[in-house]
Coordinates of C-alpha atoms in Angstrom, one line a residue:
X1 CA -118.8 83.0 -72.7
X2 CA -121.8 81.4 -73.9
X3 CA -122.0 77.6 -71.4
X4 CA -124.2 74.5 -72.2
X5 CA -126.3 75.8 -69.1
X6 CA -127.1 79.0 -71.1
X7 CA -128.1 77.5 -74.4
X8 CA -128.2 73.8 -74.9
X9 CA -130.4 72.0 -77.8
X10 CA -130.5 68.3 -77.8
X11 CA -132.0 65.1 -80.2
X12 CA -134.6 62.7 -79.3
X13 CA -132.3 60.0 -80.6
X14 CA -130.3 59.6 -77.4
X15 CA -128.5 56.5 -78.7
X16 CA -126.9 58.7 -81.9
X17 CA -126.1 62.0 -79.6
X18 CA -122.5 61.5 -79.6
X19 CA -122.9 61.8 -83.5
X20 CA -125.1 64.3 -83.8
X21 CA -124.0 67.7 -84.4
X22 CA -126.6 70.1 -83.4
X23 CA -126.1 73.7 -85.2
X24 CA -126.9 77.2 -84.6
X25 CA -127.2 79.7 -87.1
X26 CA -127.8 83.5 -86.2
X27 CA -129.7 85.1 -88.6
X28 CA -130.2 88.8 -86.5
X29 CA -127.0 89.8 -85.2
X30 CA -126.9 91.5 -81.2
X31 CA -127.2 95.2 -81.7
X32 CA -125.1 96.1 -78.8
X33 CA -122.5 93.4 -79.0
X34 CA -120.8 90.8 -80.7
X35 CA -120.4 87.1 -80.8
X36 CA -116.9 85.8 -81.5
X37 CA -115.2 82.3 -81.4
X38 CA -111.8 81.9 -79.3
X39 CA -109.5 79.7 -81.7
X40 CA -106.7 77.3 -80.9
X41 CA -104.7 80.1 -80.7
X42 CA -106.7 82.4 -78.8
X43 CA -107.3 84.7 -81.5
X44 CA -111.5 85.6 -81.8
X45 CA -113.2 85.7 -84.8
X46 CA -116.9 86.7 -85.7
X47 CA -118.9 84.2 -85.8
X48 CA -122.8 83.3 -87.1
X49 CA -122.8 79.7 -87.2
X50 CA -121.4 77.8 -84.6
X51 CA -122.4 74.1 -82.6
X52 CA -123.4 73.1 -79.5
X53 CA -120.0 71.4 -78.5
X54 CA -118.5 75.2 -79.1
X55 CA -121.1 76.1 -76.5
X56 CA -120.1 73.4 -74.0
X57 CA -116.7 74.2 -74.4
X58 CA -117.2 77.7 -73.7
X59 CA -115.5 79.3 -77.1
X60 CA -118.5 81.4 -78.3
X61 CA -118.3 84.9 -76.6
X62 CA -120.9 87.2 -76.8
X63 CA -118.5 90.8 -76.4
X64 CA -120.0 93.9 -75.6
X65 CA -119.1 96.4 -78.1
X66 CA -121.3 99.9 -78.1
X67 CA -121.0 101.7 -74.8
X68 CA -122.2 104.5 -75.9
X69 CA -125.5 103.8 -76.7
X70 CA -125.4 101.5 -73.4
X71 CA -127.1 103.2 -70.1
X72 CA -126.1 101.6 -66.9
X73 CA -128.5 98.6 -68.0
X74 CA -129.2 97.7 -71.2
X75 CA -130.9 94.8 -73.0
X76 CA -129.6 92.8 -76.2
X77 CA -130.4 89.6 -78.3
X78 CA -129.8 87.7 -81.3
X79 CA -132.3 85.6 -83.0
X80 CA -130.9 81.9 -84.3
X81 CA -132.0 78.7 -85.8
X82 CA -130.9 75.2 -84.8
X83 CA -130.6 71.8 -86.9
X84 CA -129.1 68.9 -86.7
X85 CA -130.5 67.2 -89.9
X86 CA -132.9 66.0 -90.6
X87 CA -134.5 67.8 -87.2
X88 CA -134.6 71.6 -87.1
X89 CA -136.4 74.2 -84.9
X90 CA -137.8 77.9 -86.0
X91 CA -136.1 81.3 -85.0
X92 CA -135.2 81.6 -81.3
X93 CA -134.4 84.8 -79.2
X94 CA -131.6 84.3 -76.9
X95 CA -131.8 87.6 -74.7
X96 CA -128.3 89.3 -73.0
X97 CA -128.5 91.7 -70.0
X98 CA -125.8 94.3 -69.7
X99 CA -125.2 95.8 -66.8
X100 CA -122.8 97.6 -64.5
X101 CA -124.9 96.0 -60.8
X102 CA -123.6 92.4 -62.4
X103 CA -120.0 91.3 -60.7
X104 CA -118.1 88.7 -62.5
X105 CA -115.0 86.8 -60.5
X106 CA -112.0 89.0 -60.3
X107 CA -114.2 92.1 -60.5
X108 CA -116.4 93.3 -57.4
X109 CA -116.6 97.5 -58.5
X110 CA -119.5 98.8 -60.2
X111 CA -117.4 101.7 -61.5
X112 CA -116.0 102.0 -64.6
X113 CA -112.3 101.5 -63.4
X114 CA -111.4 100.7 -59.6
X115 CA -108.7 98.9 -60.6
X116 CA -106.4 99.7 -57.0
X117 CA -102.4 100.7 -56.9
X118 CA -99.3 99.6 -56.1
X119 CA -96.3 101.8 -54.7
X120 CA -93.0 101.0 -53.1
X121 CA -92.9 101.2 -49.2
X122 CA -92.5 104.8 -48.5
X123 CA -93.2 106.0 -52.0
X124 CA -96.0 108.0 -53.5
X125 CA -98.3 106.7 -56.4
X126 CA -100.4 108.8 -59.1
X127 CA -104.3 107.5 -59.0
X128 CA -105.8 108.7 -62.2
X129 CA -108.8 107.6 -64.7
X130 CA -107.3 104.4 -65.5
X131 CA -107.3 103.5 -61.9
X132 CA -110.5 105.1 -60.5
X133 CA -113.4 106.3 -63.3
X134 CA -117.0 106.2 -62.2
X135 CA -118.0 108.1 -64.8
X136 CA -120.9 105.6 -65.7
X137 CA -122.5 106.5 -62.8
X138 CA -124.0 109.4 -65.2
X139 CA -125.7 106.7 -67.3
X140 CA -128.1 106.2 -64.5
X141 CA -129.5 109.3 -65.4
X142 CA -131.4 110.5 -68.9
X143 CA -128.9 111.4 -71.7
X144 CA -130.3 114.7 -71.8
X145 CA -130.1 115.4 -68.3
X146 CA -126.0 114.2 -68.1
X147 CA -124.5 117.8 -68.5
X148 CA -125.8 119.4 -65.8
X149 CA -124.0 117.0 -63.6
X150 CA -120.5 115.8 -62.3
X151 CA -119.2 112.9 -60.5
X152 CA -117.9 113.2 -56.7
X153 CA -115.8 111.5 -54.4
X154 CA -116.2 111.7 -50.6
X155 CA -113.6 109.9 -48.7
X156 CA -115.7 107.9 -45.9
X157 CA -112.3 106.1 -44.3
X158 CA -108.8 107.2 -44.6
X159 CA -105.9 105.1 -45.4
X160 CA -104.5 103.2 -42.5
X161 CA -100.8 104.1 -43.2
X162 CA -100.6 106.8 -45.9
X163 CA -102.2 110.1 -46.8
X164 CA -104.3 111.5 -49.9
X165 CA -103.2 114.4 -51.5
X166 CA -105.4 116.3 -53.9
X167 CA -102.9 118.9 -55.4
X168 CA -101.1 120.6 -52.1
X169 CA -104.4 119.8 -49.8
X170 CA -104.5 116.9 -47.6
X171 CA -107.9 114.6 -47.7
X172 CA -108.9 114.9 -44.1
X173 CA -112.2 114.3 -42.5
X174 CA -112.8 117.7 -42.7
X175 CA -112.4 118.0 -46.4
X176 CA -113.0 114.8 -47.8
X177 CA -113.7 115.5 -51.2
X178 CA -112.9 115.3 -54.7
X179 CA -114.1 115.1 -58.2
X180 CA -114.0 112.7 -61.2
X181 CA -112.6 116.0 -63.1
X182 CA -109.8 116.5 -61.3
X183 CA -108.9 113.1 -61.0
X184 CA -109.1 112.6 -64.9
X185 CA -107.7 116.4 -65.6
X186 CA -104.8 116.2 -62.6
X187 CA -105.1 112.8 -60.4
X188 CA -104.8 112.4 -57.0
X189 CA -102.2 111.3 -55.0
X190 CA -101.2 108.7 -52.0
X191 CA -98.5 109.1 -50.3
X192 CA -97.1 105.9 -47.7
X193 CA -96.0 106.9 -44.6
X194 CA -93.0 104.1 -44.5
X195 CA -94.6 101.6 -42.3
X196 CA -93.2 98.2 -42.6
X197 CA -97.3 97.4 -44.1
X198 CA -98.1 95.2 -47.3
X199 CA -101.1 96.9 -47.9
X200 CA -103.3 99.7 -47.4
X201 CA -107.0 100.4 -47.8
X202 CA -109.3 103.8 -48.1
X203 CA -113.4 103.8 -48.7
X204 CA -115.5 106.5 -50.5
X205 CA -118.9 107.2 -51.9
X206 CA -119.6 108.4 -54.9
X207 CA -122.2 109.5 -56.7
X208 CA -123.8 112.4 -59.9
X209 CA -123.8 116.0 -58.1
X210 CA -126.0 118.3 -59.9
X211 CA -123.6 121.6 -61.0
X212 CA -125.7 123.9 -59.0
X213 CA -125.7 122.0 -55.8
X214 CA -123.1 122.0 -52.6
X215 CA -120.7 118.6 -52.5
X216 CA -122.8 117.0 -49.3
X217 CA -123.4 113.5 -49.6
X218 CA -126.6 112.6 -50.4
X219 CA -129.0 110.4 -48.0
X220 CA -129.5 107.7 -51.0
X221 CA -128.5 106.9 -54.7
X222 CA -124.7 106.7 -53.9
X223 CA -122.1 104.2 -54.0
X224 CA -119.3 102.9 -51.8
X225 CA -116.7 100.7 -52.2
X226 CA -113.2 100.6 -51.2
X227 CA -109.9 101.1 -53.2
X228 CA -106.7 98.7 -52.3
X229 CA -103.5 99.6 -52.5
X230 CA -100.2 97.1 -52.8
X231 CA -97.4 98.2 -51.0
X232 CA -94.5 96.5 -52.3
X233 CA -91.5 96.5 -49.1
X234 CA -88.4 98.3 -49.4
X235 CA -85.4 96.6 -47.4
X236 CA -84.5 99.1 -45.5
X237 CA -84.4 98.2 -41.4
X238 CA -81.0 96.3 -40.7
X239 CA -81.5 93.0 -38.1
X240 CA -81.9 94.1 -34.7
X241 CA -80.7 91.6 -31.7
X242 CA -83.7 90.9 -29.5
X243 CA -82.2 88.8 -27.0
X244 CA -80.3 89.9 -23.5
X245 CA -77.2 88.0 -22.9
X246 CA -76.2 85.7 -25.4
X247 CA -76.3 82.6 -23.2
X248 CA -77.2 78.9 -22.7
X249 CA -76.2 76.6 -19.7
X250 CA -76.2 73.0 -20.9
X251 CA -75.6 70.5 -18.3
X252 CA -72.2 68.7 -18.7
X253 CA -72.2 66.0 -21.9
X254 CA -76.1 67.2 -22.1
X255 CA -77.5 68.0 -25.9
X256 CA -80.0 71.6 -25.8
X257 CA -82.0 73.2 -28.3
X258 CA -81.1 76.9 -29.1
X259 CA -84.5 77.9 -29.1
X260 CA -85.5 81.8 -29.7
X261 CA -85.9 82.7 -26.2
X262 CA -81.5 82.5 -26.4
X263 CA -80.9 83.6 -29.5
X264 CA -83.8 85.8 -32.1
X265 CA -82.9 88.6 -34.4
X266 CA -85.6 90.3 -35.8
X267 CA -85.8 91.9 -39.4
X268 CA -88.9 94.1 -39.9
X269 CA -88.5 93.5 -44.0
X270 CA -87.1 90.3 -43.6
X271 CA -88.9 86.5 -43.2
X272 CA -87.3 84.5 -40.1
X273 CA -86.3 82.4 -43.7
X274 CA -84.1 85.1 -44.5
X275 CA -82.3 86.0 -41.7
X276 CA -78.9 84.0 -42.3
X277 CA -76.4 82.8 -39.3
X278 CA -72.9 81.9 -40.3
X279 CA -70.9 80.3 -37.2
X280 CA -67.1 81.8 -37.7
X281 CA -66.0 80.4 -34.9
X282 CA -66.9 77.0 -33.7
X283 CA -67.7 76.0 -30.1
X284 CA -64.7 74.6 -28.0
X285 CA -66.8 72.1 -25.8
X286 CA -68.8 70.8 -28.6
X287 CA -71.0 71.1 -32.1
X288 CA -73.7 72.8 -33.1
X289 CA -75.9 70.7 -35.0
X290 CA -79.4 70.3 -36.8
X291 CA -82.2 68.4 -35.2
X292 CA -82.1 65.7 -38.0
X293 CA -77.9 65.1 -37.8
X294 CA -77.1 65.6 -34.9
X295 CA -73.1 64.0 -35.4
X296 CA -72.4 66.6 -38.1
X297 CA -71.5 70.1 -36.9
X298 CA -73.5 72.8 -39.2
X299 CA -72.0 76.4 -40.0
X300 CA -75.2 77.9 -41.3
X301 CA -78.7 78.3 -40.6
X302 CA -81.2 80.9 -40.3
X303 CA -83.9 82.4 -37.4
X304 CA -86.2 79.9 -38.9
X305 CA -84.3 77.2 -38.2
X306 CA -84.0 78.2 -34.4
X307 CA -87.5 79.2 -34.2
X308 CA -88.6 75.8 -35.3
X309 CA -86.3 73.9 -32.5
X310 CA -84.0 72.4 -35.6
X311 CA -80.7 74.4 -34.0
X312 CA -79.1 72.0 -31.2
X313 CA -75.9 72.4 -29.3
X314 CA -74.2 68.8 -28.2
X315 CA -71.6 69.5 -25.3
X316 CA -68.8 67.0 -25.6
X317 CA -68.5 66.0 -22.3
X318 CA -66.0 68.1 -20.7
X319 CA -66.4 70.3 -17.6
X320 CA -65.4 73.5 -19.0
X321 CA -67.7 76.0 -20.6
X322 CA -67.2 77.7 -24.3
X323 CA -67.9 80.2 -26.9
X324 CA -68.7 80.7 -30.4
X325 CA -68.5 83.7 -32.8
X326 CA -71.1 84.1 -35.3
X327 CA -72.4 87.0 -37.8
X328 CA -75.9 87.3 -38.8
X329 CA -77.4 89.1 -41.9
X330 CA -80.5 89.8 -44.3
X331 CA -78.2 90.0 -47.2
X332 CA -78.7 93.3 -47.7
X333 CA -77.2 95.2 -44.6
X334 CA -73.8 94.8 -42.9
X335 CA -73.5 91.9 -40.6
X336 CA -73.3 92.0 -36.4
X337 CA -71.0 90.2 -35.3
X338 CA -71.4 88.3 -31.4
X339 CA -70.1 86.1 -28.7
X340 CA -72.3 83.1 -27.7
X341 CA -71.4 82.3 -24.1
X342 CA -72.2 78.3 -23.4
X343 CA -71.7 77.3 -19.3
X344 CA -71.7 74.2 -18.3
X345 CA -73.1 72.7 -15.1
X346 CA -71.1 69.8 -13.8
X347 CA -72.6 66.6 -13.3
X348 CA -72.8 66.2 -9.6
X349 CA -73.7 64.4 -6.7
X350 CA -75.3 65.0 -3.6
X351 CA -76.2 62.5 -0.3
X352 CA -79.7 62.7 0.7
X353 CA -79.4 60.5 3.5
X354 CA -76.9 59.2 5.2
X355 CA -78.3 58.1 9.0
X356 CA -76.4 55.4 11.6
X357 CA -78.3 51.6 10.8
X358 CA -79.0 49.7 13.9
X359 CA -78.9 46.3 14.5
X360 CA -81.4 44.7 17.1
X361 CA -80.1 42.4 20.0
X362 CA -80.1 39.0 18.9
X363 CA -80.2 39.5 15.4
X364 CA -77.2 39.1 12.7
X365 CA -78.0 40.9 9.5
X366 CA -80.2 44.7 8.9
X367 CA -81.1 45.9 5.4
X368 CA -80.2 49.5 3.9
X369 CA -82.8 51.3 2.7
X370 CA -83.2 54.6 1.1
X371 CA -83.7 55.7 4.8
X372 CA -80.5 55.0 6.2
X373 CA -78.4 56.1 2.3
X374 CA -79.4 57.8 -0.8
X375 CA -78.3 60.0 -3.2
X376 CA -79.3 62.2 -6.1
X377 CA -77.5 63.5 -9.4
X378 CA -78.3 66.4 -11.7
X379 CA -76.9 63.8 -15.0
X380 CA -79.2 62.1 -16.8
X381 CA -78.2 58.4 -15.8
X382 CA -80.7 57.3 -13.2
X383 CA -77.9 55.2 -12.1
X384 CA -75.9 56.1 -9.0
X385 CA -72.7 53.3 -7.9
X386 CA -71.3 53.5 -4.2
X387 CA -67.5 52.2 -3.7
X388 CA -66.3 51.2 -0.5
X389 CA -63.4 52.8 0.7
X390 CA -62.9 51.3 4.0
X391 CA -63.9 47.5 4.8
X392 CA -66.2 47.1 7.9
X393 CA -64.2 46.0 11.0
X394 CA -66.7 43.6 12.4
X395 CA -69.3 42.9 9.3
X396 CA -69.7 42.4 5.9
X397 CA -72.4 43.9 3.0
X398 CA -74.8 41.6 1.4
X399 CA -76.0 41.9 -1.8
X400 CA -78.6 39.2 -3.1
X401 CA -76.9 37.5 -0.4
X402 CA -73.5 37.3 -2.3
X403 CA -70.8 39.3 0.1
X404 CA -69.3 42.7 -1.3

């Protein structure tokens, strides 16, 4: 597209520009090329008289039309008048440089076509002309001079986690080569290995071998770039148990997150997002629950939920220890089926200290410090209450001097 920052004509009468119409009119026509307006409906037209808000908007194209009397750089232009009445200018050049060294977004290769592939995980894929041409690497050189020479490949870095295949030979370090005519006349092929990979990667130079000369890369004038490949994943690894033991120890009428490190099936074509848990039987101490309601027992979830702490287990109080039986799946392979063991620690009690208290000669009452009693729990109530089983014979206990 032609922009405002490529041709712009403006009026001295800056009060009036919104109602001005400035005008171009071509009067000689690119000899290479084209220029063409994009209409409402995207549909292009010829054009040879257009405006400046066409320009700004970016609807008049200039489209490169004869390649064949293009080299790898080429020059072209189209002479044009403006007006906006009563003002007009003379005859303008407006000059157009076409080349093959100038990238545009979307498209980093030089080449004619290095356009990449896409196969299915373990597959094979046909690279041909349509996907790698640099034939119009030969337009470097003078047209009469173009015969007497042929385009070769040399790959410079294999694929990662595939192979090349040039009829029944291998691309190897060793023999690394290949030529645009066998490419166009044949193709070559890439074969994945079946790694659980998204993509894959290999780099060559290229460049114009004269006939008569050996296939050694030259020192200079060559190419490189790389050619991608999409590897689209086949489901085909079932979920794998990763953990030892299915086991969490919860203390008695404690809540716990079931965090990976107790339960994490893995899925080497599966997302965490897609690897499903369905509880079929539930726990007989208490509920598994999400994070965000914990009071509602939950029956599904998936290794993304556990890996992100949302999967909780709320034990119900009681002292005995429980199960529960769940599958897990990708959707795609047979479910495994396991046993979830969940022990319970009782709450408990201990005595730290428990030492005789003595009383002084002449004096009637002695505090009880953490010295002389003091105990500890593994619950979670900081709290700890002592009951007197047997009254004191010859004494009684003060507290905040009211009598126990």
């Amino acid at each position: 597209p032609l922009s405002s920052g490529d041709l712009r004509a403006v009026t001295n009468d800056a009060d009036s520009t919104g109602n001005r119409t400035v005008t171009f009119t071509v009067i000689s026509s690119p000899r290479l090329g084209r220029l063409v307006r994009v209409n409402s409906d995207n549909s292009t037209e010829d054009v040879s008289v257009f405006t400046q808000n066409l320009v700004s908007e970016r609807l008049i194209l200039y489209q490169h039309v004869d390649h064949e009397n293009t080299g790898w750089t080429a020059e072209d232009s189209f002479t044009f008048t403006t007006s906006s009445p009563p003002a007009a200018l003379g005859p303008e050049e407006f000059r157009i440089t076409i080349s093959y060294e100038i990238t545009e977004p979307g498209r980093q290769s030089r080449l004619l076509a290095n356009t990449g592939a896409a196969v299915k995980e373990g597959d094979k894929v046909l690279i041909d002309q349509s996907n790698l041409d640099a034939s119009n690497l030969l337009l470097k050189l003078p047209k009469s001079q173009r015969s007497f020479y042929e385009i070769w490949f040399q790959v410079t870095s294999l694929p990662h986690h595939g192979t090349i295949m040039v009829g029944e030979r291998n691309i190897t370090k060793g023999k690394p080569n290949f030529s645009q005519y066998i490419v166009n006349k044949f193709g070559i092929l890439y074969l994945h290995d079946d790694s659980e990979s998204l993509a894959d990667n290999f780099t060559f130079a290229v460049w114009p071998k004269q006939k008569s000369k050996s296939t050694t890369k030259p020192e200079a004038n060559f190419l490189e770039e790389m050619f991608n490949i999409t590897i689209s994943p086949v489901n085909d690894q079932a979920p794998e148990l990763k953990t030892k033991g299915l086991r969490l120890k919860v203390l008695q009428g404690n809540s716990l997150v079931v965090g990976p490190e107790n339960l994490r099936v893995e899925d080497l074509d599966s997302p965490p997002e897609e690897i499903r848990y369905m509880i079929i039987r539930n726990p007989n101490n208490g509920i598994l629950a999400m994070a965000h309601h914990p009071d509602i027992p939950v029956h599904h979830f998936t290794q993304a939920d556990i890996d992100n702490s949302q999967v909780w287990f709320i034990q119900d109080g009681s002292p005995s220890s429980g199960v529960f039986y769940f599958s897990v799946t990708d959707g795609q392979h047979r479910p495994l089926y396991k046993l979830f063991h969940l022990d319970v620690i009782p709450i408990s009690i201990t005595l730290v200290n428990l030492t005789d208290l003595l009383l002084p000669q002449g004096q009637t009452t002695v505090p009880i410090t953490n010295t002389h009693l003091s105990a500890m729990t593994n619950g979670k109530s900081p709290q700890i209450n002592y009951k007197m089983t047997s009254p004191l014979q010859h004494g009684h206990l003060l507290i905040e001097n009211q009598v126990v």
